[in-house]
Coordinates of C-alpha atoms in Angstrom, one line a residue:
M1 CA -31.1 3.7 -9.5
N2 CA -34.8 3.3 -9.1
A3 CA -36.4 1.1 -11.8
G4 CA -39.7 3.0 -11.7
V5 CA -38.0 6.4 -12.0
D6 CA -35.8 5.2 -14.9
E7 CA -38.8 3.7 -16.7
N8 CA -40.9 6.8 -16.2
D9 CA -38.1 9.1 -17.4
F10 CA -37.6 6.9 -20.5
R11 CA -41.4 7.1 -21.3
G12 CA -41.5 10.8 -21.0
S13 CA -38.3 11.4 -23.0
L14 CA -39.4 8.9 -25.7
Q15 CA -42.7 10.8 -26.1
G16 CA -40.7 14.0 -26.5
L17 CA -38.4 12.3 -29.1
L18 CA -41.4 11.1 -31.1
D19 CA -43.0 14.5 -31.1
G20 CA -39.7 16.0 -32.4
V21 CA -39.5 13.5 -35.2
S22 CA -43.1 14.3 -36.2
R23 CA -42.4 18.0 -36.3
A24 CA -39.3 17.4 -38.4
Q25 CA -41.4 15.6 -41.0
M26 CA -44.0 18.4 -41.4
P27 CA -44.0 20.0 -44.9
D28 CA -43.2 23.5 -43.7
V29 CA -40.1 22.6 -41.7
P30 CA -36.7 23.1 -43.5
N31 CA -34.8 19.8 -43.9
P32 CA -31.3 20.3 -42.5
Y33 CA -30.0 17.4 -44.6
S34 CA -31.6 18.0 -48.0
G35 CA -32.5 21.7 -48.0
T36 CA -36.1 22.3 -49.0
G37 CA -38.4 19.7 -50.4
T38 CA -39.4 16.2 -49.2
Q39 CA -39.2 15.6 -45.5
D40 CA -38.8 11.8 -45.7
L41 CA -36.2 10.5 -43.2
H42 CA -33.6 8.4 -45.0
E43 CA -31.5 5.9 -43.1
H44 CA -28.8 8.4 -42.1
D45 CA -31.5 11.0 -41.2
T46 CA -33.4 8.4 -39.1
R47 CA -30.2 7.6 -37.2
S48 CA -29.4 11.3 -36.6
F49 CA -32.9 12.3 -35.7
F50 CA -34.1 9.3 -33.8
F51 CA -31.9 6.3 -33.1
D52 CA -28.9 8.1 -31.6
E53 CA -31.1 9.7 -29.0
F54 CA -33.2 6.6 -28.6
L55 CA -30.2 4.5 -27.6
S56 CA -29.0 7.3 -25.3
L57 CA -32.4 7.3 -23.5
L58 CA -31.9 3.5 -23.0
G59 CA -28.6 4.2 -21.2
W60 CA -26.2 3.5 -24.0
R61 CA -23.3 5.9 -24.6
L62 CA -22.3 7.0 -28.1
G63 CA -19.1 8.7 -29.1
L64 CA -15.7 8.7 -27.5
D65 CA -15.5 6.5 -24.4
G66 CA -18.9 5.2 -25.2
N67 CA -20.2 1.6 -25.1
V68 CA -21.7 1.7 -28.6
A69 CA -19.6 1.2 -31.7
E70 CA -21.1 2.8 -34.8
E71 CA -20.5 1.2 -38.2
A72 CA -18.7 -1.6 -36.4
R73 CA -16.7 -4.0 -38.6
I74 CA -17.5 -7.6 -38.4
K75 CA -15.5 -10.1 -40.5
A76 CA -17.2 -12.9 -42.2
E77 CA -16.7 -13.9 -45.9
T78 CA -16.6 -10.2 -46.5
T79 CA -16.2 -7.3 -44.1
K80 CA -19.6 -5.9 -43.1
F81 CA -20.6 -3.0 -40.9
I82 CA -23.2 -3.1 -38.1
D83 CA -25.1 0.2 -37.6
Y84 CA -24.8 0.1 -33.9
L85 CA -23.0 -2.5 -31.7
G86 CA -23.6 -2.2 -28.0
L87 CA -20.6 -3.5 -26.0
N88 CA -19.8 -4.7 -22.5
E89 CA -17.2 -2.1 -21.5
E90 CA -15.2 -4.5 -19.4
T91 CA -14.9 -7.4 -21.8
N92 CA -15.5 -5.7 -25.1
T93 CA -18.0 -8.4 -26.0
P94 CA -21.2 -7.6 -28.0
L95 CA -24.5 -7.2 -26.1
L96 CA -26.7 -5.6 -28.7
I97 CA -26.8 -5.7 -32.5
F98 CA -28.9 -2.8 -33.8
E99 CA -29.7 -2.4 -37.5
A100 CA -31.4 0.8 -38.5
K101 CA -33.4 1.4 -41.7
A102 CA -35.0 4.5 -43.1
W103 CA -38.1 5.8 -41.3
D104 CA -40.5 5.1 -44.2
K105 CA -39.3 1.6 -44.9
P106 CA -42.5 -0.5 -44.9
F107 CA -43.0 -3.3 -42.4
I108 CA -42.8 -6.9 -43.5
R109 CA -45.3 -8.1 -46.1
G110 CA -45.9 -11.5 -47.7
K111 CA -46.0 -12.5 -51.3
G112 CA -47.6 -15.5 -53.0
A113 CA -49.2 -17.9 -50.6
S114 CA -47.7 -16.0 -47.7
R115 CA -49.7 -12.9 -48.6
K116 CA -52.7 -14.6 -46.9
K117 CA -51.0 -14.8 -43.5
K118 CA -52.9 -12.6 -41.1
E119 CA -50.3 -12.2 -38.3
D120 CA -47.1 -10.3 -38.7
N121 CA -45.3 -12.7 -36.3
E122 CA -46.3 -15.7 -38.4
L123 CA -44.9 -14.2 -41.5
L124 CA -41.7 -13.2 -39.8
V125 CA -41.2 -16.8 -38.5
E126 CA -41.7 -18.1 -42.0
A127 CA -39.2 -15.6 -43.5
I128 CA -36.6 -16.4 -40.8
R129 CA -36.9 -20.2 -41.4
H130 CA -36.5 -19.5 -45.1
V131 CA -33.2 -17.6 -44.4
N132 CA -31.9 -20.2 -42.0
G133 CA -32.6 -22.9 -44.5
G134 CA -30.5 -21.1 -47.2
G135 CA -33.5 -20.1 -49.3
S136 CA -33.0 -17.6 -52.1
K137 CA -34.4 -14.1 -52.3
E138 CA -36.5 -15.1 -55.4
D139 CA -38.2 -17.8 -53.4
A140 CA -38.6 -15.8 -50.2
P141 CA -42.1 -15.5 -48.7
V142 CA -41.7 -11.8 -48.2
V143 CA -41.5 -8.9 -50.6
G144 CA -38.9 -6.1 -51.1
D145 CA -35.7 -6.1 -49.1
W146 CA -36.9 -8.1 -46.1
H147 CA -35.1 -11.3 -47.2
D148 CA -31.9 -9.2 -47.3
Y149 CA -32.6 -7.5 -44.0
L150 CA -33.0 -10.9 -42.2
T151 CA -30.0 -12.5 -44.1
Q152 CA -27.8 -9.6 -43.0
L153 CA -28.9 -9.7 -39.4
A154 CA -28.5 -13.5 -39.3
G155 CA -25.0 -13.1 -40.7
Y156 CA -24.0 -10.8 -37.9
V157 CA -25.3 -13.0 -35.2
K158 CA -23.8 -16.2 -36.7
T159 CA -20.4 -14.6 -37.1
S160 CA -20.4 -13.3 -33.5
Q161 CA -21.1 -16.9 -32.4
S162 CA -18.8 -18.9 -34.8
T163 CA -15.9 -16.5 -35.1
Y164 CA -15.8 -14.8 -31.8
G165 CA -17.6 -17.2 -29.5
H166 CA -20.2 -14.7 -28.3
R167 CA -23.9 -15.1 -27.9
V168 CA -25.4 -11.7 -28.4
N169 CA -28.0 -10.8 -25.8
R170 CA -30.3 -8.8 -28.1
A171 CA -30.6 -8.0 -31.8
V172 CA -32.8 -5.2 -33.2
L173 CA -34.1 -4.5 -36.7
A174 CA -35.9 -1.1 -36.8
S175 CA -36.9 1.7 -39.1
G176 CA -38.1 4.1 -36.3
S177 CA -41.7 3.6 -37.3
W178 CA -41.4 -0.1 -36.4
L179 CA -39.1 -2.0 -34.1
I180 CA -38.4 -5.8 -33.9
V181 CA -36.5 -7.0 -30.8
F182 CA -35.0 -10.5 -30.9
T183 CA -34.7 -11.6 -27.3
D184 CA -32.3 -14.5 -28.0
P185 CA -30.9 -13.9 -31.5
T186 CA -28.4 -16.8 -31.3
A187 CA -31.2 -19.2 -30.6
V188 CA -33.2 -17.9 -33.6
F189 CA -30.4 -17.6 -36.2
C190 CA -27.9 -20.2 -35.0
D191 CA -29.9 -22.9 -33.1
G192 CA -32.9 -22.8 -35.3
L193 CA -35.3 -22.2 -32.5
V194 CA -37.7 -20.0 -34.4
D195 CA -41.1 -19.1 -33.0
S196 CA -42.9 -16.0 -32.1
S197 CA -41.8 -16.1 -28.5
Q198 CA -38.3 -15.2 -29.6
F199 CA -39.1 -11.7 -30.7
Q200 CA -41.4 -8.8 -30.0
I201 CA -42.8 -6.3 -32.5
F202 CA -43.6 -2.7 -31.8
F203 CA -45.0 0.1 -34.0
D204 CA -44.4 3.8 -33.3
H205 CA -47.9 4.5 -32.1
Q206 CA -47.3 1.8 -29.5
Y207 CA -43.9 3.0 -28.3
V208 CA -45.1 5.1 -25.4
T209 CA -47.7 2.6 -24.2
N210 CA -45.1 -0.2 -24.3
A211 CA -42.2 1.9 -23.0
H212 CA -41.8 -0.3 -20.0
L213 CA -41.3 -3.4 -22.2
I214 CA -38.9 -1.6 -24.6
Y215 CA -36.9 -0.4 -21.6
K216 CA -36.7 -3.8 -20.0
L217 CA -35.7 -5.4 -23.3
L218 CA -33.1 -2.9 -24.5
A219 CA -31.9 -0.7 -21.6
R220 CA -28.2 -1.0 -20.9
R221 CA -28.7 -1.7 -17.3
H222 CA -30.8 -4.9 -18.1
L223 CA -28.3 -6.4 -20.5
G224 CA -25.3 -8.4 -19.2
T225 CA -24.0 -8.6 -15.7
D226 CA -22.3 -5.3 -15.5
T227 CA -22.5 -3.7 -12.1
P228 CA -22.2 -0.1 -10.8
V229 CA -18.6 1.2 -10.5
S230 CA -19.1 1.2 -6.7
L231 CA -21.7 1.0 -4.1
R232 CA -22.0 2.1 -0.5
S233 CA -22.5 -0.7 2.0
S234 CA -26.0 0.6 2.7
Q235 CA -26.8 0.0 -1.0
L236 CA -25.6 -3.6 -1.1
G237 CA -28.9 -5.1 -0.1
H238 CA -30.5 -3.7 -3.3
H239 CA -28.3 -6.0 -5.4
V240 CA -27.3 -9.0 -3.1
S241 CA -29.1 -11.1 -0.6
E242 CA -28.2 -14.0 1.7
A243 CA -29.8 -16.3 -0.8
N244 CA -27.8 -15.3 -3.9
L245 CA -24.5 -14.4 -2.2
T246 CA -21.5 -16.5 -3.3
A247 CA -18.4 -15.0 -1.8
A248 CA -16.7 -11.8 -0.5
F249 CA -13.1 -10.6 -1.0
H250 CA -11.1 -7.8 0.4
S251 CA -9.8 -5.3 -2.1
V252 CA -8.4 -1.8 -2.5
L253 CA -8.9 1.0 -5.0
V254 CA -5.5 2.4 -5.8
N255 CA -4.9 5.9 -7.1
Y256 CA -1.4 6.7 -8.3
E257 CA -0.2 10.3 -8.7
K258 CA 3.0 12.0 -9.8
S259 CA 3.6 14.6 -7.2
G260 CA 6.0 17.5 -6.9
I261 CA 7.2 20.7 -8.5
D262 CA 8.0 20.6 -12.2
I263 CA 11.7 21.6 -11.9
F264 CA 12.4 18.4 -10.0
S265 CA 11.7 14.8 -10.9
P266 CA 8.1 13.9 -9.8
R267 CA 7.7 11.5 -6.9
P268 CA 5.0 8.8 -6.7
R269 CA 2.1 9.2 -4.4
I270 CA -0.1 6.2 -3.8
Q271 CA -3.6 6.5 -2.2
I272 CA -5.5 3.5 -1.0
Y273 CA -9.3 3.2 -0.6
P274 CA -10.3 0.1 1.3
A275 CA -13.0 -1.8 -0.6
L276 CA -14.9 -5.1 -0.6
L277 CA -15.8 -7.3 -3.6
V278 CA -19.1 -9.2 -3.3
L279 CA -19.8 -12.0 -5.8
R280 CA -23.4 -12.9 -6.6
D281 CA -24.4 -16.4 -7.9
D282 CA -24.9 -15.1 -11.4
G283 CA -21.3 -14.0 -11.7
A284 CA -22.0 -10.3 -11.0
L285 CA -19.2 -8.7 -8.9
F286 CA -20.0 -5.6 -6.8
T287 CA -17.5 -3.2 -5.4
I288 CA -18.3 -1.7 -2.0
I289 CA -16.5 1.5 -0.9
D290 CA -17.6 3.6 2.1
Q291 CA -14.6 5.8 2.8
E292 CA -14.2 8.7 0.4
D293 CA -11.0 9.9 2.0
P294 CA -7.9 7.9 0.8
I295 CA -5.2 6.5 3.1
E296 CA -1.8 7.5 1.7
M297 CA 0.8 4.8 1.5
N298 CA 3.7 5.9 3.6
L299 CA 6.7 4.3 5.4
I300 CA 7.0 5.1 9.1
K301 CA 10.0 4.3 11.3
D302 CA 9.2 1.6 13.8
D303 CA 10.6 1.2 17.3
V304 CA 14.0 0.1 16.1
G305 CA 14.4 2.7 13.5
N306 CA 13.5 0.7 10.4
Q307 CA 11.1 2.1 7.9
S308 CA 7.9 0.1 7.8
L309 CA 4.4 -0.1 6.2
S310 CA 3.0 -1.8 9.3
S311 CA 1.1 1.3 10.5
H312 CA -0.4 2.0 7.1
I313 CA -1.4 -1.6 6.6
T314 CA -2.9 -1.8 10.1
E315 CA -5.0 1.3 9.3
V316 CA -6.2 -0.2 6.0
T317 CA -7.0 -3.5 7.7
K318 CA -9.1 -1.9 10.4
I319 CA -11.2 0.0 7.9
S320 CA -11.6 -3.1 5.7
H321 CA -12.8 -5.2 8.6
E322 CA -15.3 -2.5 9.6
L323 CA -16.6 -2.4 6.0
L324 CA -16.9 -6.2 6.0
R325 CA -19.0 -5.9 9.2
R326 CA -21.3 -3.2 7.8
C327 CA -21.9 -5.3 4.7
S328 CA -22.7 -8.3 6.9
D329 CA -25.3 -6.2 8.7
E330 CA -26.9 -5.2 5.4
I331 CA -27.2 -8.7 4.1
G332 CA -28.0 -10.4 7.4
E333 CA -25.2 -12.9 7.3
D334 CA -21.7 -12.9 8.8
L335 CA -19.4 -12.4 5.8
V336 CA -15.9 -13.9 5.7
A337 CA -13.3 -12.8 3.3
F338 CA -12.4 -15.6 0.9
S339 CA -8.9 -16.4 -0.2
L340 CA -7.3 -15.2 -3.4
D341 CA -7.4 -18.8 -4.7
D342 CA -11.3 -18.6 -4.7
F343 CA -11.4 -15.3 -6.6
P344 CA -12.8 -15.9 -10.1
G345 CA -10.9 -13.0 -11.7
F346 CA -12.0 -9.7 -13.2
P347 CA -13.3 -9.9 -16.8
S348 CA -10.5 -9.3 -19.3
L349 CA -10.5 -8.3 -22.9
P350 CA -10.1 -11.2 -25.3
A351 CA -6.5 -11.6 -26.3
A352 CA -5.9 -15.1 -27.7
E353 CA -2.2 -14.6 -28.4
D354 CA -1.3 -12.0 -25.9
T355 CA 1.4 -13.5 -23.6
I356 CA 0.7 -10.8 -21.0
N357 CA -2.7 -12.4 -20.5
T358 CA -1.4 -15.9 -20.4
A359 CA 0.2 -17.6 -17.4
P360 CA 4.0 -18.2 -17.9
L361 CA 3.5 -22.0 -17.8
G362 CA 0.4 -22.0 -20.0
G363 CA -3.3 -21.7 -19.2
L364 CA -5.4 -18.7 -18.7
R365 CA -4.3 -16.1 -16.2
T366 CA -6.7 -14.9 -13.5
E367 CA -6.9 -11.1 -13.5
F368 CA -6.7 -9.8 -9.9
V369 CA -6.1 -6.2 -10.9
K370 CA -8.7 -4.2 -13.0
P371 CA -7.6 -0.9 -14.5
F372 CA -10.1 1.9 -14.9
R373 CA -10.2 2.3 -18.6
T374 CA -11.4 5.9 -18.6
R375 CA -8.3 7.1 -16.7
A376 CA -4.7 6.1 -16.3
D377 CA -3.2 5.2 -12.9
Q378 CA -6.3 3.9 -11.2
W379 CA -6.8 0.2 -10.4
L380 CA -9.1 -2.0 -8.4
V381 CA -7.0 -4.7 -6.8
A382 CA -8.6 -7.9 -5.4
T383 CA -6.6 -8.9 -2.3
G384 CA -8.8 -11.8 -1.1
E385 CA -8.2 -12.6 2.6
F386 CA -5.7 -9.8 2.8
A387 CA -6.7 -6.2 3.4
H388 CA -3.8 -4.8 1.3
F389 CA -1.7 -6.0 -1.6
M390 CA 1.4 -5.4 0.6
V391 CA 2.2 -7.5 3.7
H392 CA 3.7 -6.0 6.9
Q393 CA 7.2 -7.5 6.2
P394 CA 8.7 -9.9 3.6
R395 CA 8.1 -13.5 4.5
V396 CA 11.9 -14.3 4.3
V397 CA 15.0 -12.5 5.4
C398 CA 16.9 -11.5 2.3
G399 CA 19.9 -9.4 1.5
F400 CA 18.9 -8.6 -2.0
H401 CA 16.9 -5.5 -1.1
T402 CA 20.2 -3.6 -1.8
W403 CA 21.9 -3.0 -5.1
S404 CA 25.4 -3.4 -3.6
T405 CA 24.6 -6.9 -2.3
C406 CA 23.2 -7.9 -5.7
H407 CA 26.3 -6.3 -7.4
A408 CA 28.6 -8.5 -5.2
V409 CA 27.1 -11.6 -6.9
G410 CA 26.9 -10.1 -10.3
R411 CA 23.1 -9.9 -10.4
Q412 CA 22.3 -6.2 -9.8
I413 CA 19.8 -4.3 -11.9
G414 CA 21.2 -1.5 -13.9
D415 CA 24.3 0.6 -13.2
S416 CA 23.3 2.1 -9.9
S417 CA 20.9 1.8 -7.1
I418 CA 17.5 3.5 -6.9
D419 CA 18.0 6.0 -4.1
T420 CA 14.8 8.1 -4.7
R421 CA 11.3 7.2 -5.6
I422 CA 10.7 7.4 -9.3
T423 CA 7.5 7.5 -11.4
E424 CA 8.9 6.6 -14.8
T425 CA 9.9 3.1 -15.9
P426 CA 10.8 1.3 -13.8
R427 CA 8.3 2.7 -11.4
S428 CA 9.7 2.3 -7.9
F429 CA 7.9 3.5 -4.8
F430 CA 10.4 1.8 -2.5
T431 CA 14.1 2.6 -2.7
D432 CA 17.4 0.8 -2.1
E433 CA 17.9 -0.8 1.3
Q434 CA 14.2 -0.8 2.1
V435 CA 13.0 -4.3 2.8
Y436 CA 10.1 -3.8 0.3
H437 CA 12.5 -3.1 -2.6
C438 CA 14.0 -5.7 -4.9
A439 CA 17.3 -5.1 -6.7
H440 CA 18.0 -8.6 -8.1
Q441 CA 18.0 -9.1 -11.9
T442 CA 17.1 -12.8 -11.8
V443 CA 13.9 -12.0 -9.9
Q444 CA 13.0 -9.2 -12.2
D445 CA 13.5 -11.4 -15.3
R446 CA 11.3 -14.2 -14.0
R447 CA 8.5 -11.9 -12.7
R448 CA 8.2 -9.9 -15.9
V449 CA 5.0 -11.6 -17.3
R450 CA 3.5 -12.7 -14.0
C451 CA 3.6 -9.7 -11.7
H452 CA 0.1 -8.4 -11.1
I453 CA 1.1 -5.1 -9.5
A454 CA 3.8 -4.1 -12.0
P455 CA 1.7 -1.1 -13.3
I456 CA 1.7 0.2 -9.8
D457 CA 5.3 -0.6 -8.9
M458 CA 7.9 -2.6 -10.7
R459 CA 10.5 -3.1 -8.0
T460 CA 8.4 -4.4 -5.1
C461 CA 9.8 -7.4 -3.3
C462 CA 7.7 -10.4 -4.3
R463 CA 7.9 -11.8 -0.8
A464 CA 6.3 -8.6 0.6
C465 CA 3.3 -8.9 -1.8
C466 CA 0.0 -10.7 -1.1
F467 CA 0.2 -12.3 -4.6
Q468 CA 3.5 -14.2 -3.9
D469 CA 1.8 -17.6 -3.6
I470 CA -0.4 -16.8 -6.7
C471 CA 2.5 -15.7 -8.9
W472 CA 5.0 -18.3 -7.7
P473 CA 4.3 -22.1 -7.5
T474 CA 6.1 -23.7 -4.5
D475 CA 8.9 -25.2 -6.6
E476 CA 9.6 -21.9 -8.4
L477 CA 9.5 -20.0 -5.1
A478 CA 12.2 -22.3 -3.8
R479 CA 14.4 -21.4 -6.8
L480 CA 14.3 -17.7 -6.1
P481 CA 17.6 -16.1 -4.9
C482 CA 15.9 -15.2 -1.6
G483 CA 15.1 -18.8 -0.9
G484 CA 11.9 -21.0 -0.6
P485 CA 8.8 -20.8 1.6
E486 CA 9.3 -19.6 5.1

C-alpha cells in the first residue's frame, strides 16, 4: 500500500463522512432513530452515523471476522464495557481503546480556580492528575461528566495492564465533534507520566486539515507490528532492508482439501506453496510467496519400487532456494535460512492454563505452525533450514510403519491398519507400510501434546518430520521404540 494514497483516500472519505453528518442534523431531515423532531445525535446515533464508518476508514474491520470488538467486556471490580476495542488479530491483544460520547457532549471545561486556565491541554493534564491521585468528582477541576469520562478510561487502561499484562497502543475519548488521542495511555494512566505531549486534541472543523495526523495516530496499519498476509519478493524491499534484517527462515503454506465424490469416503489432498519468512529487528515477521500455483504432495515410486516423497521435496526445495535468492537480490544481501532453533515463533493467543500451548515438560511452547483463522485447513508452517516439513526418508530404519509389526509386540493402534488415506480423525495422508506412516501406540501417546503438524496429519512418522529434534529432546528420542538418534 502507498502511504500517500491511503492518507489522501482517508482525507476525502472523512470529508464526505462529515458532510453526511451535517446533513443528518439539518432540521428538515427525518431522524431515522427518533422519528421527527430534534436532530441531536445521541451516543448510539453518533456511533451509527459517524464512529462505525470513521473506524472503517482507518482500516479497522467491524462485525463478524473483524478486528474490532464492540461493547467489549473488561473485568475489574465490576464488569464494564468498552465501546470499541481494536485488537491484534493474531494475538487477540488490545491495540486501541475507543470511548464514544454523544455528538453534542461539550468539550472539557474547568470549574473554580481551573476555570481560568486558558489552554485545553493544561486543563486536561490537571484533570488526569486529579483522577490518577484518587481525587473525587466533587473536588475535580472540571465540570459535568468529565471526571467520570477520564476515570472510566483510566480504569480500562489500568485493567488491561494489571490484569492482562497489555500496554494498549492508543486510547481515544471522542464525541465526534471533538477527539482526544492518547498516544501512550499506559504511561499516562498507569505510570503517571502526564503532560500535554502524551495526547493530541482535534475538533471537527480541524479533522480534514489534520487528516494526516489522525491517520498516522489511529490507522490500523500504524498500530502494532502486524504484517501483510503475504508479499512478493519484489515487495520485500518496501518493508525490510539490510540494516534492519534479523533472520530468514524457509516455510511452506499448506492447503488441505477433502477430495473425491460424495458416495465414497473423501481423500486428503495436500497442496504446498513454498514461502520464506523474513524477521525484522522490531519483531515483525513477513511472509514472502512468489508462486501462486501449488505443488501437490504426492508419493512417487523410486528406482527400487518404493513410494517416496523425494521428488516432491526436491521440487519444493528448488523453488524455495530460488525464492531465497530473489529475496537476497531485493535486499542486497545474501540471505541464509536460519535453523528452527532460531525461530522466535508465531504469535499465539494467550492461554495460561491450556496444556496444548505448553511444552510437555513445562515452559512456553514455540509456535511453528500458524493457522489461518478465517478459514479451516490452511496453515503457514515455519521449517527453518528445511524447505519442507517432511524429510526425504526417516532418519532411522524402523519396522513400526506397519500395523502388523506393532501388533506382534502388542503396541498397535486400533483394531486394524490404515490402508487408505483418511481425512477424518485420525487424519492420515500416509498409509500402512509406507515409511512415512507410524502405527505404534507408544509413539502416538507420547506425541499427543507436542506434535506441531497434527492438524495436517496425525500418523506421520516423527523421524520423517523436520520437527523431530524440536519435539523430542535427545534422551526422549532414544527411548522411542524406533531407537535413538541416527
